[in-house]
Amino acid sequence: MPLRLMTLFVRSGPRSSLMIDSTIVPGIVAIALGSARGELLPFPPSLDYDADMAITYEQAEAKLIEWTGSPALVNHARGVEAAMRMAAHRYGAGVDDETRWAMTGLLHDADYDRWPEQHPRLIIAWLVEQGEPEIAQAVRAHFDPAGIAELALLDKALLACDELTGFVMACSLVRPEGIHTLTPQSVKKKLKDKGFAAKVDRELVMSGPERLGVNLDDHIQLVIDALKPLAETLGIGGRTP
């Protein structure tokens, strides 16, 4: 498959620009960062991509492991991957979407551990260089949805799954039975406790299902169901007697 490159520009600003290029991350297209936020300009309204994947799941997983040393961040990525897999069957085209949606969940924070101040620019650049602009846009959307001219279904799904998955995992960690007895009602009760998992953006949790046009309780249940088979692997299976 031919390599497809997309140049990502940024708005100029009062701060001197910072160049991310192959001297920092070999093989990634250069991105000039400007302004106080290093704000990326919006993607075009539509992206031309092939139905077939340009990268394999194994390549995506290798990139996550290469760039992410934190077990907690790897677990979060695995959790969002699981939620996105199930979401592909509930909201997308099922098996036809599953791999791309799963890889979107797996890679959405892949550059955060090593380069938190540059997140998500590096993983976006890598995805674009590899020929996966649809995943790149979804990763961009989870960071700055207002910067996307028109959110695609994949973008909305990641926004709906990312923050909620982290919150559901946090809820599971404080329960004796872990995720196995967790319900949407329990999750919503914890959402009202602003002191619990305070860094979780409650507005994102609530607006995600709204963007998809789905019921909040049903979407919470989807995330719970997606995570249960991975409970022991993710450390959310409850306390051992």
Short mmCIF file of C-alpha atoms in Angstrom, two decimals:
data_model
loop_
_atom_site.label_atom_id
_atom_site.label_comp_id
_atom_site.label_asym_id
_atom_site.label_seq_id
_atom_site.Cartn_x
_atom_site.Cartn_y
_atom_site.Cartn_z
CA MET A 1 0.00 0.00 0.00
CA PRO A 2 1.44 3.43 -0.91
CA LEU A 3 2.56 5.55 1.99
CA ARG A 4 0.13 8.40 2.57
CA LEU A 5 1.43 11.46 4.36
CA MET A 6 -0.60 14.31 5.76
CA THR A 7 1.03 17.54 6.89
CA LEU A 8 -0.31 18.77 10.22
CA PHE A 9 0.03 22.51 10.67
CA VAL A 10 -0.29 24.59 13.81
CA ARG A 11 -1.35 28.12 14.47
CA SER A 12 1.45 30.57 15.05
CA GLY A 13 1.61 32.16 18.46
CA PRO A 14 3.65 34.23 20.88
CA ARG A 15 5.95 31.40 21.88
CA SER A 16 8.84 30.25 19.77
CA SER A 17 7.96 27.16 17.81
CA LEU A 18 9.23 23.71 18.70
CA MET A 19 10.12 21.22 16.02
CA ILE A 20 9.41 17.55 16.50
CA ASP A 21 11.35 15.61 13.92
CA SER A 22 13.40 12.50 13.38
CA THR A 23 16.00 13.67 15.90
CA ILE A 24 13.39 13.09 18.61
CA VAL A 25 11.35 10.25 17.19
CA PRO A 26 13.03 8.56 14.22
CA GLY A 27 10.79 7.98 11.21
CA ILE A 28 8.03 10.39 12.15
CA VAL A 29 7.07 13.29 9.90
CA ALA A 30 8.09 16.67 11.26
CA ILE A 31 5.44 18.79 12.96
CA ALA A 32 6.02 22.42 13.86
CA LEU A 33 4.37 23.30 17.15
CA GLY A 34 3.36 26.86 17.89
CA SER A 35 1.24 28.94 20.25
CA ALA A 36 0.89 28.59 23.98
CA ARG A 37 -1.04 25.31 23.56
CA GLY A 38 0.80 24.06 20.50
CA GLU A 39 -2.66 23.93 18.95
CA LEU A 40 -3.09 21.83 15.84
CA LEU A 41 -5.24 23.14 13.03
CA PRO A 42 -8.39 21.13 12.24
CA PHE A 43 -8.20 18.09 9.99
CA PRO A 44 -9.92 18.42 6.63
CA PRO A 45 -13.69 17.69 6.75
CA SER A 46 -13.14 14.25 5.26
CA LEU A 47 -10.19 11.90 5.06
CA ASP A 48 -9.48 9.53 2.20
CA TYR A 49 -8.46 6.12 3.51
CA ASP A 50 -8.51 2.55 2.36
CA ALA A 51 -10.88 0.01 3.86
CA ASP A 52 -7.94 -2.32 4.52
CA MET A 53 -5.68 -1.59 7.47
CA ALA A 54 -2.32 -0.04 6.66
CA ILE A 55 -0.80 -1.38 9.88
CA THR A 56 -1.35 -4.65 11.72
CA TYR A 57 -2.57 -5.09 15.25
CA GLU A 58 0.86 -6.48 16.12
CA GLN A 59 2.52 -3.29 14.88
CA ALA A 60 0.15 -1.17 16.92
CA GLU A 61 0.75 -3.25 20.03
CA ALA A 62 4.52 -3.04 19.53
CA LYS A 63 4.31 0.75 19.27
CA LEU A 64 2.33 0.95 22.51
CA ILE A 65 4.88 -1.20 24.35
CA GLU A 66 7.81 0.71 22.83
CA TRP A 67 6.50 4.07 23.99
CA THR A 68 4.66 3.18 27.20
CA GLY A 69 6.50 1.91 30.25
CA SER A 70 3.80 2.59 32.83
CA PRO A 71 1.77 -0.55 33.66
CA ALA A 72 -1.20 1.66 34.59
CA LEU A 73 -1.18 3.37 31.20
CA VAL A 74 -0.81 0.05 29.40
CA ASN A 75 -3.79 -1.29 31.37
CA HIS A 76 -5.80 1.80 30.45
CA ALA A 77 -4.94 1.29 26.78
CA ARG A 78 -5.97 -2.38 26.99
CA GLY A 79 -9.20 -1.42 28.69
CA VAL A 80 -10.13 1.20 26.09
CA GLU A 81 -9.19 -1.29 23.37
CA ALA A 82 -11.65 -3.81 24.84
CA ALA A 83 -14.41 -1.19 25.09
CA MET A 84 -13.81 -0.09 21.50
CA ARG A 85 -13.93 -3.68 20.25
CA MET A 86 -17.36 -4.13 21.74
CA ALA A 87 -18.43 -0.66 20.61
CA ALA A 88 -17.57 -1.59 17.02
CA HIS A 89 -20.22 -4.30 17.18
CA ARG A 90 -22.79 -2.13 18.98
CA TYR A 91 -22.34 1.18 17.13
CA GLY A 92 -20.23 0.40 14.08
CA ALA A 93 -20.09 -2.18 11.31
CA GLY A 94 -19.19 -5.09 13.57
CA VAL A 95 -16.33 -7.30 12.47
CA ASP A 96 -15.49 -4.93 9.60
CA ASP A 97 -14.73 -2.15 12.09
CA GLU A 98 -13.43 -4.19 15.02
CA THR A 99 -9.69 -4.12 14.31
CA ARG A 100 -9.51 -0.41 13.45
CA TRP A 101 -11.64 0.57 16.45
CA ALA A 102 -9.62 -1.69 18.77
CA MET A 103 -6.32 -0.23 17.55
CA THR A 104 -7.70 3.27 18.06
CA GLY A 105 -8.35 2.45 21.70
CA LEU A 106 -4.98 0.77 22.07
CA LEU A 107 -2.98 3.69 20.66
CA HIS A 108 -4.91 6.79 21.74
CA ASP A 109 -2.49 7.64 24.58
CA ALA A 110 0.60 5.83 23.27
CA ASP A 111 2.87 8.90 23.40
CA TYR A 112 1.66 10.21 26.77
CA ASP A 113 4.06 8.29 29.02
CA ARG A 114 7.29 9.47 27.36
CA TRP A 115 6.17 12.84 26.00
CA PRO A 116 3.19 14.08 28.06
CA GLU A 117 3.63 17.70 26.97
CA GLN A 118 3.59 16.71 23.31
CA HIS A 119 0.65 14.31 23.54
CA PRO A 120 -1.02 13.43 21.19
CA ARG A 121 1.10 14.98 18.43
CA LEU A 122 3.65 12.19 18.17
CA ILE A 123 1.22 9.31 17.96
CA ILE A 124 -0.89 11.28 15.46
CA ALA A 125 2.19 11.87 13.31
CA TRP A 126 3.17 8.20 13.47
CA LEU A 127 -0.33 7.09 12.49
CA VAL A 128 -0.45 9.51 9.57
CA GLU A 129 2.95 8.37 8.36
CA GLN A 130 1.85 4.74 8.57
CA GLY A 131 -1.22 5.50 6.47
CA GLU A 132 -3.93 5.48 9.15
CA PRO A 133 -5.45 8.99 9.02
CA GLU A 134 -8.83 7.80 10.32
CA ILE A 135 -7.27 6.56 13.55
CA ALA A 136 -5.11 9.69 13.68
CA GLN A 137 -8.21 11.87 13.50
CA ALA A 138 -9.93 9.91 16.27
CA VAL A 139 -6.87 10.30 18.51
CA ARG A 140 -6.87 14.02 17.76
CA ALA A 141 -10.60 14.19 18.49
CA HIS A 142 -10.24 12.61 21.94
CA PHE A 143 -7.79 15.37 22.83
CA ASP A 144 -9.52 18.30 21.10
CA PRO A 145 -12.95 17.46 19.67
CA ALA A 146 -13.62 21.09 18.85
CA GLY A 147 -10.68 21.01 16.45
CA ILE A 148 -12.41 18.52 14.15
CA ALA A 149 -14.69 20.03 11.53
CA GLU A 150 -17.05 17.04 11.64
CA LEU A 151 -16.66 14.19 14.11
CA ALA A 152 -16.71 10.75 12.51
CA LEU A 153 -18.37 7.78 14.17
CA LEU A 154 -14.97 6.44 15.24
CA ASP A 155 -14.14 9.80 16.85
CA LYS A 156 -17.39 9.77 18.81
CA ALA A 157 -16.87 6.18 19.92
CA LEU A 158 -13.41 6.91 21.33
CA LEU A 159 -14.70 10.00 23.12
CA ALA A 160 -17.47 7.88 24.63
CA CYS A 161 -15.20 4.99 25.68
CA ASP A 162 -11.95 6.58 26.83
CA GLU A 163 -12.86 8.60 29.92
CA LEU A 164 -15.62 6.21 30.96
CA THR A 165 -13.33 3.19 30.77
CA GLY A 166 -10.87 4.85 33.13
CA PHE A 167 -13.67 5.69 35.52
CA VAL A 168 -15.18 2.20 35.45
CA MET A 169 -11.76 0.73 36.21
CA ALA A 170 -11.35 3.15 39.11
CA CYS A 171 -14.75 2.13 40.48
CA SER A 172 -13.77 -1.53 40.23
CA LEU A 173 -10.58 -1.02 42.21
CA VAL A 174 -12.44 0.07 45.36
CA ARG A 175 -14.97 -2.78 45.36
CA PRO A 176 -14.28 -6.11 47.12
CA GLU A 177 -15.69 -8.01 44.14
CA GLY A 178 -14.06 -5.69 41.63
CA ILE A 179 -15.87 -5.24 38.34
CA HIS A 180 -17.84 -8.46 38.70
CA THR A 181 -20.67 -6.84 40.69
CA LEU A 182 -20.37 -3.33 39.27
CA THR A 183 -23.56 -1.86 37.79
CA PRO A 184 -24.35 1.32 35.86
CA GLN A 185 -26.16 2.61 38.95
CA SER A 186 -23.01 2.16 41.04
CA VAL A 187 -20.95 4.00 38.43
CA LYS A 188 -23.40 6.91 38.27
CA LYS A 189 -23.39 7.18 42.05
CA LYS A 190 -19.59 7.47 42.01
CA LEU A 191 -19.81 10.08 39.25
CA LYS A 192 -21.72 12.32 41.67
CA ASP A 193 -18.87 12.05 44.19
CA LYS A 194 -16.54 14.73 42.84
CA GLY A 195 -13.82 13.67 45.26
CA PHE A 196 -13.61 10.19 43.74
CA ALA A 197 -11.28 9.88 40.73
CA ALA A 198 -11.27 13.67 40.69
CA LYS A 199 -9.20 13.92 37.52
CA VAL A 200 -11.88 12.19 35.45
CA ASP A 201 -13.76 14.71 33.32
CA ARG A 202 -17.40 14.11 34.26
CA GLU A 203 -18.60 16.25 31.36
CA LEU A 204 -16.79 13.99 28.89
CA VAL A 205 -18.28 10.90 30.51
CA MET A 206 -21.77 12.32 30.12
CA SER A 207 -21.37 13.89 26.68
CA GLY A 208 -19.80 10.81 25.06
CA PRO A 209 -22.98 8.71 24.89
CA GLU A 210 -24.95 11.83 23.93
CA ARG A 211 -22.74 12.32 20.87
CA LEU A 212 -23.43 8.73 19.86
CA GLY A 213 -27.14 9.10 20.54
CA VAL A 214 -27.17 6.22 23.03
CA ASN A 215 -28.43 5.76 26.56
CA LEU A 216 -25.88 6.44 29.30
CA ASP A 217 -26.79 3.35 31.35
CA ASP A 218 -26.56 1.11 28.30
CA HIS A 219 -23.18 2.52 27.37
CA ILE A 220 -21.82 2.10 30.89
CA GLN A 221 -23.01 -1.52 30.79
CA LEU A 222 -21.21 -2.00 27.46
CA VAL A 223 -17.94 -0.83 29.01
CA ILE A 224 -18.44 -3.05 32.07
CA ASP A 225 -19.19 -6.07 29.86
CA ALA A 226 -16.13 -5.36 27.71
CA LEU A 227 -13.81 -5.18 30.72
CA LYS A 228 -15.06 -8.18 32.68
CA PRO A 229 -13.21 -10.83 30.62
CA LEU A 230 -9.96 -8.92 31.28
CA ALA A 231 -10.62 -8.35 34.97
CA GLU A 232 -7.68 -10.34 36.29
CA THR A 233 -5.27 -9.10 33.63
CA LEU A 234 -6.19 -5.47 34.33
CA GLY A 235 -6.19 -5.92 38.10
CA ILE A 236 -9.86 -5.06 38.51
CA GLY A 237 -11.14 -8.49 39.51
CA GLY A 238 -11.48 -7.71 43.22
CA ARG A 239 -9.59 -8.64 46.32
CA THR A 240 -8.32 -12.18 46.76
CA PRO A 241 -9.68 -13.76 49.99
#
